mmCIF file of C-alpha atoms in Angstrom:
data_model
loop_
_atom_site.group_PDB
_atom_site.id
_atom_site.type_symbol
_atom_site.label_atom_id
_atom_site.label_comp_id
_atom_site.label_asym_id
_atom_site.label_seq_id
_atom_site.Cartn_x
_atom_site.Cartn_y
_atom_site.Cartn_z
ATOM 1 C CA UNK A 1 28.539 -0.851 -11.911
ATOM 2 C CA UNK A 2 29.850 2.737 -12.616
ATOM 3 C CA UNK A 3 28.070 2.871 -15.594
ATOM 4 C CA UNK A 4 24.845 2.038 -14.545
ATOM 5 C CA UNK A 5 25.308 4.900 -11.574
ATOM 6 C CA UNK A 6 26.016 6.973 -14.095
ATOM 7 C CA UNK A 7 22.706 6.223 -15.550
ATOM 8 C CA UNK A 8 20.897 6.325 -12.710
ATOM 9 C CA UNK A 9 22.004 9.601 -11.872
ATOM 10 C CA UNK A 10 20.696 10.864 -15.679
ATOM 11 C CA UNK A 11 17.331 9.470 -14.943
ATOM 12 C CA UNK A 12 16.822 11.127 -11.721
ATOM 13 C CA UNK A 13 18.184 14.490 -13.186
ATOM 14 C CA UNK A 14 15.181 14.095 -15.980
ATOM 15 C CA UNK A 15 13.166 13.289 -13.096
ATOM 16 C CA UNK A 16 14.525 16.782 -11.762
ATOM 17 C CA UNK A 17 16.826 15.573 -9.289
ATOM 18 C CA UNK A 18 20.264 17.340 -8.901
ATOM 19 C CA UNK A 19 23.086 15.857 -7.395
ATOM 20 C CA UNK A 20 24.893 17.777 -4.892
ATOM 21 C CA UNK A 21 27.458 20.047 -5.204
ATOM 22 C CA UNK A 22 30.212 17.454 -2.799
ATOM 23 C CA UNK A 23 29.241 13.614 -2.251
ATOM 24 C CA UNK A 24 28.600 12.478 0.584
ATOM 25 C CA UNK A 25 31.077 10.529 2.899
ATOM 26 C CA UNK A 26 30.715 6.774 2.789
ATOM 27 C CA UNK A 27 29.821 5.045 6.065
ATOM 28 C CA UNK A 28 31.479 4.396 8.422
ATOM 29 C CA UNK A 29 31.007 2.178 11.578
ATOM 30 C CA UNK A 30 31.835 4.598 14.096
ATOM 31 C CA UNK A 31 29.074 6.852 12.491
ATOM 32 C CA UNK A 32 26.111 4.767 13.661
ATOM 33 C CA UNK A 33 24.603 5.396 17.206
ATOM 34 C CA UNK A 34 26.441 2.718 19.900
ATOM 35 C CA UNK A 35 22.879 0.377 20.012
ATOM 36 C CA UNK A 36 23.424 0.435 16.174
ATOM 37 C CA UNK A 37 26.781 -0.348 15.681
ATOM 38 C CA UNK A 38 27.091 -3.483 17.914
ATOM 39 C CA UNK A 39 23.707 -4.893 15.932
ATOM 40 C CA UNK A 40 25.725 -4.458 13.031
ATOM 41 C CA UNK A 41 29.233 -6.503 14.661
ATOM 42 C CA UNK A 42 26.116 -8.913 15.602
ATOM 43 C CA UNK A 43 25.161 -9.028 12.114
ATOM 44 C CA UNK A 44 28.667 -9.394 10.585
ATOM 45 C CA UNK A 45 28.917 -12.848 13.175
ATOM 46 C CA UNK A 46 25.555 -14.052 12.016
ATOM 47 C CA UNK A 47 26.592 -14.168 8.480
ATOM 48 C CA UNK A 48 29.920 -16.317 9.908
ATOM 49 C CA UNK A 49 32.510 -13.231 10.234
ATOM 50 C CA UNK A 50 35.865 -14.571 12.153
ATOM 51 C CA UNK A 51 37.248 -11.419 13.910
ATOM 52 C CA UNK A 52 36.720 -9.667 17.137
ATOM 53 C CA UNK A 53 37.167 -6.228 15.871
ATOM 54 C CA UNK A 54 36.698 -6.303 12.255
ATOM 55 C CA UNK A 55 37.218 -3.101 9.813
ATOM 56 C CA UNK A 56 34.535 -2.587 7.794
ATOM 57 C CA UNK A 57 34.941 -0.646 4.959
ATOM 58 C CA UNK A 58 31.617 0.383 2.439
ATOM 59 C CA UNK A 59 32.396 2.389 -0.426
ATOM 60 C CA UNK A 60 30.971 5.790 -1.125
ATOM 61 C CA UNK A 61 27.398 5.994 -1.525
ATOM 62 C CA UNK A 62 25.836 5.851 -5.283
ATOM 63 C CA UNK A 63 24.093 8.972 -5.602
ATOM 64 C CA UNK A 64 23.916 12.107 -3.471
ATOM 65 C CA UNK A 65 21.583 14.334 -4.522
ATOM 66 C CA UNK A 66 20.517 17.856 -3.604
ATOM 67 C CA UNK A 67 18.619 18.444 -0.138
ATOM 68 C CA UNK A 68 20.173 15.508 1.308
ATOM 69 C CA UNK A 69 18.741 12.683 -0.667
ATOM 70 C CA UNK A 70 21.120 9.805 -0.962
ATOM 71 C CA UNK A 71 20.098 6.857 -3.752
ATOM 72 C CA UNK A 72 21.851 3.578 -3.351
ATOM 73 C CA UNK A 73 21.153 1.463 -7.049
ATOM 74 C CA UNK A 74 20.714 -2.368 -6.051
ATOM 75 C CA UNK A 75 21.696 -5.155 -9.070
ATOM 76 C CA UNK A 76 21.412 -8.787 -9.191
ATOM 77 C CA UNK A 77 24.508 -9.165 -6.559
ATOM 78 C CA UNK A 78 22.396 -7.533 -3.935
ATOM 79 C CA UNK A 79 19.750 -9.960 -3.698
ATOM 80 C CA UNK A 80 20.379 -13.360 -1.924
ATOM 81 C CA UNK A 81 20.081 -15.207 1.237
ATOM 82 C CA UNK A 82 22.836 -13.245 3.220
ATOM 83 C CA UNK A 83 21.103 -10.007 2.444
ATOM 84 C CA UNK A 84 17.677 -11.530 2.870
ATOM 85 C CA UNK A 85 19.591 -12.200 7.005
ATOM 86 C CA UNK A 86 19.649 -8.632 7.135
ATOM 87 C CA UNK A 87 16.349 -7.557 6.048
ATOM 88 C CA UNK A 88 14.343 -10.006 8.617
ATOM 89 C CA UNK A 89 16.114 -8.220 11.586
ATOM 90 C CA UNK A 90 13.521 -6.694 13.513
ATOM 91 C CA UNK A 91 14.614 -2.864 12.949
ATOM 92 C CA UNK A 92 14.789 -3.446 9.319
ATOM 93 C CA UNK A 93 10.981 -3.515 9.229
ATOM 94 C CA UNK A 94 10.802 -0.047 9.158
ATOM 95 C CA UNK A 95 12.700 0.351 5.942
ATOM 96 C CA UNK A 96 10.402 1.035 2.944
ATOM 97 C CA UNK A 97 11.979 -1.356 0.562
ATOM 98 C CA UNK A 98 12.416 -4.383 3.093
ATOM 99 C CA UNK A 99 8.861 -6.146 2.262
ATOM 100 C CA UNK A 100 9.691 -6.106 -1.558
ATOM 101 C CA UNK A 101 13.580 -6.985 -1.005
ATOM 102 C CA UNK A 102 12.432 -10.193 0.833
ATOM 103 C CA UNK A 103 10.625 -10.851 -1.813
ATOM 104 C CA UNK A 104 13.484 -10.186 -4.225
ATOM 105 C CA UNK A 105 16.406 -12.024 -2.380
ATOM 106 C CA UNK A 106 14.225 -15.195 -2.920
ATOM 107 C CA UNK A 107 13.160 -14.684 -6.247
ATOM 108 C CA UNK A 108 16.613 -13.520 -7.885
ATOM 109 C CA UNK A 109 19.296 -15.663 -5.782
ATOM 110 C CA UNK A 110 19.475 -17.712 -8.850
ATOM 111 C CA UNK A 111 20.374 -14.535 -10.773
ATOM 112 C CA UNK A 112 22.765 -13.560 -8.541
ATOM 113 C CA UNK A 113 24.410 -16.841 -8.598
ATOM 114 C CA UNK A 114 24.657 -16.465 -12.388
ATOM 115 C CA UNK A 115 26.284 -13.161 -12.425
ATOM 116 C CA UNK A 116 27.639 -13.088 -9.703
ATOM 117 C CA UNK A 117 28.961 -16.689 -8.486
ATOM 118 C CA UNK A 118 32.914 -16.997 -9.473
ATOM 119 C CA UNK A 119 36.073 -15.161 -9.527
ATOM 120 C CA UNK A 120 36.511 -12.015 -7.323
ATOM 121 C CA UNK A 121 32.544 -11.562 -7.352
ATOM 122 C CA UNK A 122 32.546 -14.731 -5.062
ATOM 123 C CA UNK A 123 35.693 -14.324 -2.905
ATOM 124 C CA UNK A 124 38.861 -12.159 -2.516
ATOM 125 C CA UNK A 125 41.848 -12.037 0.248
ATOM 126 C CA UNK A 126 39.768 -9.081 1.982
ATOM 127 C CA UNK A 127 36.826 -10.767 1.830
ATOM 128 C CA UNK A 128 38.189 -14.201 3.313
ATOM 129 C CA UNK A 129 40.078 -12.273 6.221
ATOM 130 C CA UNK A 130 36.407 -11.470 7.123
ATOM 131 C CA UNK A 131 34.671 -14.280 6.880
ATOM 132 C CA UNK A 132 36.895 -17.327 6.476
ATOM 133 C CA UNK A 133 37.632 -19.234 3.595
ATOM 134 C CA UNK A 134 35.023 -19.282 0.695
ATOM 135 C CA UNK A 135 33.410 -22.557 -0.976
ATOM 136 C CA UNK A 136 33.043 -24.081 -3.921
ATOM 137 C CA UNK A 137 32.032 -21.201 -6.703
ATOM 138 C CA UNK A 138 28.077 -21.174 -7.472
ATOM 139 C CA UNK A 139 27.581 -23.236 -4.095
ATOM 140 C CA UNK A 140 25.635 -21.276 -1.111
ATOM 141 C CA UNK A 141 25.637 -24.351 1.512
ATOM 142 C CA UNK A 142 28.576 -24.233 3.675
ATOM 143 C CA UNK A 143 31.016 -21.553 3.333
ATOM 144 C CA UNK A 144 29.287 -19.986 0.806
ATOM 145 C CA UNK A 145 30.820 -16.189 -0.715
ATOM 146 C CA UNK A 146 32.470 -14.081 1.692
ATOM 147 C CA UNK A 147 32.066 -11.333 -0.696
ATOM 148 C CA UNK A 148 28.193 -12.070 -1.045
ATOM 149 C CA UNK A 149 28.522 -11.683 2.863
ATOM 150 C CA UNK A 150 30.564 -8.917 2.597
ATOM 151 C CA UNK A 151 27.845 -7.046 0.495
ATOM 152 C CA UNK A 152 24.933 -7.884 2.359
ATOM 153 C CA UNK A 153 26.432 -6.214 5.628
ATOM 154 C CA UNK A 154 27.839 -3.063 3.539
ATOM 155 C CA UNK A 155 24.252 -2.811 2.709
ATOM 156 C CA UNK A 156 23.002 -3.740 6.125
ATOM 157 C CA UNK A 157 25.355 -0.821 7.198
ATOM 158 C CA UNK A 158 23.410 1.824 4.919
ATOM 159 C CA UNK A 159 20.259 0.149 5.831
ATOM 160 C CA UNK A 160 20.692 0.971 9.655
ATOM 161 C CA UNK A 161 21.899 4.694 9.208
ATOM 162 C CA UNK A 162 18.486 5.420 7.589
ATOM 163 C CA UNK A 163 16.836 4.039 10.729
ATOM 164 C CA UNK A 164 18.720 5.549 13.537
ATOM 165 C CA UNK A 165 21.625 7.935 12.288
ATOM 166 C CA UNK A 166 19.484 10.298 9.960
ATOM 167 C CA UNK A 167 20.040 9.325 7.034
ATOM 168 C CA UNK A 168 17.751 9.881 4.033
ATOM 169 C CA UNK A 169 18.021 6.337 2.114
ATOM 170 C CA UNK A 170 16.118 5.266 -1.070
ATOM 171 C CA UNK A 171 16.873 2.186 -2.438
ATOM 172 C CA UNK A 172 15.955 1.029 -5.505
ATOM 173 C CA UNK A 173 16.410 -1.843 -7.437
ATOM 174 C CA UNK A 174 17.153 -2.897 -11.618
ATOM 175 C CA UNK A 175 14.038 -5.105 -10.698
ATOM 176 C CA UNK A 176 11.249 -2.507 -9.300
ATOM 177 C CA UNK A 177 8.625 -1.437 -11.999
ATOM 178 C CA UNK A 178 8.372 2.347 -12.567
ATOM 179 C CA UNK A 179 5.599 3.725 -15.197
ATOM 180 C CA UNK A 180 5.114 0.328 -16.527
ATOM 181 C CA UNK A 181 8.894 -0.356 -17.439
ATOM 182 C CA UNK A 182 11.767 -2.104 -15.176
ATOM 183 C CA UNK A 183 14.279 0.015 -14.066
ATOM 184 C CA UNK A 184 16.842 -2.106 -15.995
ATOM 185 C CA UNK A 185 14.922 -1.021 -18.675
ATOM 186 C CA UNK A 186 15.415 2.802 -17.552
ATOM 187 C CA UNK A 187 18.716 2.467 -17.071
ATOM 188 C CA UNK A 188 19.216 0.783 -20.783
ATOM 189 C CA UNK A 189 17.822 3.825 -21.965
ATOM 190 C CA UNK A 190 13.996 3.425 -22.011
ATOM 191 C CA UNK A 191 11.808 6.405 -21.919
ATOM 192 C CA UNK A 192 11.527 7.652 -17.821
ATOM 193 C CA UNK A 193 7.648 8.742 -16.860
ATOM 194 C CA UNK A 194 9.207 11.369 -14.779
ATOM 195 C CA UNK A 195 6.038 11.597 -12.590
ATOM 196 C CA UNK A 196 5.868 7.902 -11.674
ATOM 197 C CA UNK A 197 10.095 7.715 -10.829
ATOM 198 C CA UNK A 198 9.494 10.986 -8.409
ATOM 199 C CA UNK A 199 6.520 8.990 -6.876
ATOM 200 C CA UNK A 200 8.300 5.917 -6.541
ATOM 201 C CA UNK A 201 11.384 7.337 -4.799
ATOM 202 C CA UNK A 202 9.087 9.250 -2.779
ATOM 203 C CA UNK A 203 7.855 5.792 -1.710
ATOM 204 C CA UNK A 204 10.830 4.290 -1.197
ATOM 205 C CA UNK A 205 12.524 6.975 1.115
ATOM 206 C CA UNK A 206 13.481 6.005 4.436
ATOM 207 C CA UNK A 207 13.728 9.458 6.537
ATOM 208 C CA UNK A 208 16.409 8.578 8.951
#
C-alpha cells in the first residue's frame, strides 16, 4: 500500500500538486462535530461492532498536499458491501465519489474477496475486539471480516469530516478512468494527461 502512495503522490506532483510541508493529523473521533460522531458509533453498530465505547483508530491520511488538499488512494480492499453500508447513509450523498463507489462496491466485491479475503486482511485480535469473532475466510454471510468492517468505518470516518468538519477530501480509486487510462495503470507507471488528473480531482473534491 505504501508503494502505491508513493506513486500516487508522483503523479499528482506531475500533475503540479505539492505535498505539504507537515502531514496532516489522522482522524480522530473526537474531531468530528457531536451530530457526526454519534452517526459514526451508529455506523460502527450497523456493521455488527460489540462495544459501548469503542476506540477507533484510522491511520494517517494518504496524501496531504499543499493548500489543504488531502487525497485518500482507494484499492480493491475498499470496495465491498460494508463500505457500500456507509455510502447509502443519507449524508453520504453529498460526497462526490459516493454515486460511482456504489457502483464500485458491487462491481469489485469479488476482487476484494480475492485479494483481500484471508489472513490478517480478513481478521486480526484488534479487529475481532471490535466486531466479534470473524467467519470462515472468503465468506461475507454471517460474521463476515471484521477488518473489512473495520475499513469501511475508517473510511466512513474520513468520509464524514469532508461533510461536516471541513475537510477537503478527494477520493480516488485504482478503478476510476483518467485521460483514457485506469489509475492502476497511472500508478504502474503509465503516461499521466496532467490536464485530465487536475480535472478529475477537481471533480472529485468534497469541500468540507
Amino acid at each position: 500500500m505504501r508503494a502505491r502512495q508513493d506513486a500516487l503522490v508522483h503523479i499528482l506532483g506531475e500533475a503540479g500538486y505539492k505535498p505539504a510541508a507537515t502531514r496532516s493529523m489522522r482522524p480522530h473521533l473526537k474531531s468530528l462535530r457531536p451530530q457526526d460522531q454519534q452517526e459514526i458509533l451508529r455506523l460502527y453498530r450497523a456493521l455488527g461492532g460489540t462495544l459501548d465505547e469503542p476506540r477507533l483508530r484510522p491511520g494517517p491520511w494518504d496524501c496531504v498536499l499543499e493548500g489543504g488538499l488531502i487525497v485518500e488512494l482507494d484499492e480493491s480492499e475498499h470496495f465491498n458491501r460494508y463500505r457500500r453500508k456507509t455510502l447509502e447513509q443519507a449524508w453520504a450523498q453529498r460526497l462526490p465519489w459516493c454515486e460511482t463507489y456504489l457502483r464500485y462496491c458491487g462491481q469489485y466485491e469479488s476482487a476484494c474477496s480475492a485479494e483481500r479475503g484471508w489472513g490478517s486482511y480478513w481478521t486480526s485480535i484488534a479487529t475481532e475486539r471490535l466486531f466479534g469473532p470473524a467467519g470462515p475466510a472468503r465468506l461475507l454471510e454471517g460474521a463476515g471480516s471484521p477488518r473489512w468492517k473495520q475499513r469501511a468505518l475508517y473510511d466512513a470516518m474520513r468520509d464524514i469530516a469532508a461533510v461536516g468538519s471541513g475537510v477537503r477530501l478527494a477520493r480516488l480509486a485504482v478503478y476510476d478512468m483518467i485521460g483514457g487510462a485506469s489509475l492502476a495503470e497511472m500508478l504502474d507507471g503509465k503516461p499521466v494527461d496532467r490536464d485530465a488528473l487536475r480535472e478529475f480531482v477537481d471533480e472529485r473534491t468534497a469541500q468540507g
